[in-house]
Amino acid sequence: ICGEGGDVLIECGAAATWPALRAGLLAAGSSPERVRHLLLTRIHLDHAGAAGHLAGAGARVHVHPFGAAHLADPAKLIASSRRVHGAAYDRFYADLLPVPEAQLAVAQDGERIRVAERTFRALHTPGHARHHGVWLLEQASERHAFMGDLAGILVPHSRFIAVPTPPPEFDAEAWETSLRRVIDAAPTHLWLTHGGHVACAAASSRAFLQRALARLRQETEWLRA
């Protein structure tokens, strides 16, 4: 999202994708150096892994309070990710560079921040992880919800919503509460980190969120069984 005083990026992908991210920013008329604010929905490496690279280019990184310490010192985050992904780790993720504490901004629940001539509201939405958050961009009559993984993963070329249940913090009850909170916020646009722009009206946004809620219940019942 471009602004006169610098650009805002929501999510940044893994460190391993840094060359592609840099090329994509340049193709979009921006650059790592123009990104003054990075808004993260959480600290998992597929969402936040390149945060250190952007901080090195000057960005301020906004993140859930539970995630800030892990971005400043990512040793435990890296170690746990290596255990989960094994030999695939370096290919798909690579190590997160530390984010200087002076460039970390803790986003409290309900807090509004003004960047790039726009107002974003942070919503804490645990379930997928306790440090998960949704960013709500409110402008004129539109409310754009940047969902992270809260509404699941829309599998490409299908209508199927996959529900990611990573160890160790998956909490189905908290996830359902978080989804209901976003439904109550009545977004007009939904942006999935894994799936892109999936709804552009209040009715279609609500319908997609209801589908995600139904999939969460289906998945949870299957896991319990």
Coordinates of C-alpha atoms in Angstrom, one line a residue:
I1 CA 0.0 0.0 0.0
C2 CA 1.7 3.2 -1.2
G3 CA 1.8 6.4 0.8
E4 CA 3.5 9.8 0.4
G5 CA 5.7 9.2 3.4
G6 CA 6.6 5.6 2.5
D7 CA 4.8 2.3 1.8
V8 CA 3.1 -0.3 4.0
L9 CA 3.5 -4.0 3.4
I10 CA 1.3 -6.6 5.1
E11 CA 3.1 -9.9 5.6
C12 CA 6.5 -10.5 4.0
G13 CA 6.9 -14.2 3.4
A14 CA 9.9 -16.4 4.3
A15 CA 13.5 -15.3 4.3
A16 CA 14.1 -17.8 1.4
T17 CA 11.7 -15.7 -0.7
W18 CA 13.5 -12.4 -0.2
P19 CA 14.8 -12.2 -3.8
A20 CA 11.2 -12.7 -5.1
L21 CA 9.8 -10.2 -2.6
R22 CA 12.3 -7.6 -3.6
A23 CA 11.6 -8.1 -7.3
G24 CA 7.9 -8.0 -6.7
L25 CA 8.1 -4.7 -4.8
L26 CA 10.2 -3.2 -7.6
A27 CA 7.7 -4.4 -10.2
A28 CA 4.9 -2.8 -8.2
G29 CA 6.6 0.6 -8.1
S30 CA 8.0 0.2 -4.6
S31 CA 11.2 -1.1 -3.1
P32 CA 12.4 -2.5 0.2
E33 CA 13.7 0.9 1.1
R34 CA 10.3 2.5 0.5
V35 CA 8.6 0.1 2.9
R36 CA 8.4 2.1 6.1
H37 CA 6.0 -0.1 7.9
L38 CA 5.6 -3.9 7.9
L39 CA 2.3 -5.3 9.5
L40 CA 2.5 -8.9 10.5
T41 CA -0.4 -11.2 11.3
R42 CA 2.0 -13.5 13.3
I43 CA 5.6 -14.6 13.5
H44 CA 5.5 -18.0 11.7
L45 CA 8.3 -18.0 9.2
D46 CA 6.0 -18.2 6.1
H47 CA 4.6 -14.8 7.2
A48 CA 7.4 -13.0 9.0
G49 CA 10.6 -14.7 7.9
A50 CA 11.8 -11.7 5.8
A51 CA 11.0 -9.2 8.5
G52 CA 14.7 -8.8 9.4
H53 CA 15.6 -8.1 5.8
L54 CA 13.0 -5.3 5.6
A55 CA 14.0 -3.9 9.0
G56 CA 17.6 -3.8 7.6
A57 CA 16.2 -1.6 4.8
G58 CA 14.6 0.7 7.4
A59 CA 11.1 -0.7 8.0
R60 CA 9.3 -0.5 11.4
V61 CA 7.7 -3.9 12.2
H62 CA 4.3 -4.1 13.9
V63 CA 3.5 -7.4 15.6
H64 CA 1.4 -9.0 18.4
P65 CA 2.9 -8.6 21.9
F66 CA 3.6 -12.3 22.2
G67 CA 5.7 -12.2 19.0
A68 CA 7.9 -9.2 19.4
A69 CA 10.6 -10.9 21.6
H70 CA 10.9 -13.8 19.0
L71 CA 11.6 -11.3 16.2
A72 CA 14.3 -9.5 18.3
D73 CA 15.9 -12.9 19.1
P74 CA 14.7 -15.5 16.7
A75 CA 16.9 -18.4 17.9
K76 CA 14.0 -20.4 19.5
L77 CA 11.7 -19.8 16.6
I78 CA 14.3 -21.0 14.1
A79 CA 15.2 -24.0 16.2
S80 CA 11.5 -25.1 16.5
S81 CA 10.9 -24.5 12.8
R82 CA 14.0 -26.6 11.9
R83 CA 12.6 -29.5 14.0
V84 CA 9.3 -29.4 12.3
H85 CA 10.5 -29.0 8.7
G86 CA 13.8 -30.9 8.7
A87 CA 15.6 -31.0 5.4
A88 CA 13.0 -28.8 3.7
Y89 CA 13.7 -25.9 6.1
D90 CA 16.5 -24.2 4.2
R91 CA 14.7 -24.5 0.8
F92 CA 11.4 -23.1 1.9
Y93 CA 12.1 -20.9 4.9
A94 CA 15.7 -20.0 5.8
D95 CA 16.7 -18.1 8.9
L96 CA 14.9 -15.0 10.1
L97 CA 17.4 -12.1 10.7
P98 CA 16.9 -10.4 14.1
V99 CA 14.8 -7.3 14.0
P100 CA 16.4 -4.5 16.1
E101 CA 14.2 -3.7 19.2
A102 CA 14.1 0.0 18.3
Q103 CA 12.2 -1.0 15.1
L104 CA 9.7 -3.2 16.7
A105 CA 6.2 -1.8 17.5
V106 CA 3.9 -3.9 19.7
A107 CA 0.3 -3.8 18.4
Q108 CA -2.2 -4.0 21.3
D109 CA -5.6 -5.4 20.8
G110 CA -7.9 -2.7 19.3
E111 CA -5.1 -0.3 18.8
R112 CA -5.3 2.0 15.8
I113 CA -2.2 3.1 13.9
R114 CA -1.9 5.8 11.3
V115 CA 0.5 4.9 8.5
A116 CA 0.6 5.8 4.7
E117 CA -2.3 8.2 5.2
R118 CA -4.5 5.3 6.3
T119 CA -5.8 3.9 9.6
F120 CA -5.3 0.3 10.5
R121 CA -6.8 -1.4 13.6
A122 CA -5.2 -4.4 15.2
L123 CA -7.4 -7.3 16.3
H124 CA -5.9 -10.1 18.4
T125 CA -7.3 -13.3 17.0
P126 CA -5.8 -16.4 18.7
G127 CA -6.6 -19.9 17.6
H128 CA -4.1 -20.8 14.9
A129 CA -1.5 -19.4 17.3
R130 CA -1.8 -17.3 20.4
H131 CA 0.2 -14.5 18.6
H132 CA -2.2 -14.3 15.6
G133 CA -3.7 -11.0 14.7
V134 CA -5.9 -9.5 12.0
W135 CA -5.3 -6.1 10.5
L136 CA -8.4 -4.1 9.7
L137 CA -8.0 -1.2 7.2
E138 CA -10.9 1.2 7.6
Q139 CA -11.4 3.9 4.9
A140 CA -14.6 5.6 3.8
S141 CA -17.3 2.8 3.6
E142 CA -14.8 0.0 3.2
R143 CA -13.3 -2.3 5.8
H144 CA -10.4 -4.5 4.5
A145 CA -9.6 -7.4 6.7
F146 CA -6.1 -8.9 6.3
M147 CA -6.7 -12.3 7.7
G148 CA -3.4 -14.2 8.0
D149 CA -4.6 -17.8 8.5
L150 CA -7.7 -17.0 10.5
A151 CA -10.0 -17.8 7.6
G152 CA -7.9 -20.8 6.5
I153 CA -6.0 -21.4 3.3
L154 CA -7.9 -21.2 0.1
V155 CA -6.5 -24.1 -2.0
P156 CA -5.7 -22.7 -5.5
H157 CA -8.1 -23.5 -8.3
S158 CA -10.8 -24.7 -5.9
R159 CA -13.3 -23.7 -3.3
F160 CA -11.7 -25.8 -0.6
I161 CA -10.6 -24.1 2.6
A162 CA -7.8 -25.9 4.4
V163 CA -7.6 -25.4 8.2
P164 CA -3.9 -25.3 9.3
T165 CA -3.4 -26.8 12.7
P166 CA 0.2 -26.3 13.6
P167 CA 1.8 -27.4 16.9
P168 CA 1.8 -26.5 19.7
E169 CA -0.8 -23.7 20.0
F170 CA -3.8 -24.7 17.9
D171 CA -7.0 -23.9 19.9
A172 CA -10.3 -24.6 18.2
E173 CA -12.5 -22.7 20.7
A174 CA -10.3 -19.6 20.6
W175 CA -10.2 -19.8 16.8
E176 CA -14.0 -19.9 16.6
T177 CA -14.3 -16.9 19.0
S178 CA -11.8 -15.0 16.8
L179 CA -13.7 -15.8 13.6
R180 CA -16.9 -14.5 15.2
R181 CA -15.2 -11.4 16.2
V182 CA -14.2 -10.6 12.7
I183 CA -17.7 -11.5 11.4
D184 CA -19.0 -8.9 13.9
A185 CA -16.6 -6.3 12.5
A186 CA -18.4 -6.7 9.2
P187 CA -15.5 -6.4 6.7
T188 CA -16.3 -5.6 3.2
H189 CA -13.1 -7.1 1.8
L190 CA -11.1 -10.2 2.8
W191 CA -7.5 -10.7 2.1
L192 CA -6.0 -14.2 2.9
T193 CA -2.3 -14.5 3.2
H194 CA -2.7 -17.9 1.5
G195 CA -5.4 -17.3 -1.1
G196 CA -5.3 -13.6 -1.8
H197 CA -8.4 -11.3 -2.3
V198 CA -11.4 -13.6 -1.8
A199 CA -14.3 -11.2 -1.1
C200 CA -15.2 -7.6 -2.1
A201 CA -18.6 -6.9 -0.5
A202 CA -20.0 -7.3 3.0
A203 CA -22.3 -10.2 2.0
S204 CA -19.6 -12.2 0.2
S205 CA -17.1 -11.6 3.1
R206 CA -19.6 -12.8 5.6
A207 CA -20.4 -15.9 3.5
F208 CA -16.7 -16.8 3.2
L209 CA -16.2 -16.4 6.9
Q210 CA -19.2 -18.6 7.6
R211 CA -17.7 -21.2 5.3
A212 CA -14.4 -21.0 7.1
L213 CA -16.2 -21.4 10.5
A214 CA -18.0 -24.5 9.2
R215 CA -14.7 -26.0 7.9
L216 CA -13.1 -25.3 11.3
R217 CA -15.8 -27.2 13.1
Q218 CA -15.6 -30.0 10.5
E219 CA -11.9 -30.3 11.0
T220 CA -12.1 -30.1 14.8
E221 CA -14.7 -32.9 14.9
W222 CA -12.6 -35.1 12.7
L223 CA -9.5 -34.5 14.9
R224 CA -11.4 -35.3 18.1
A225 CA -12.8 -38.5 16.5

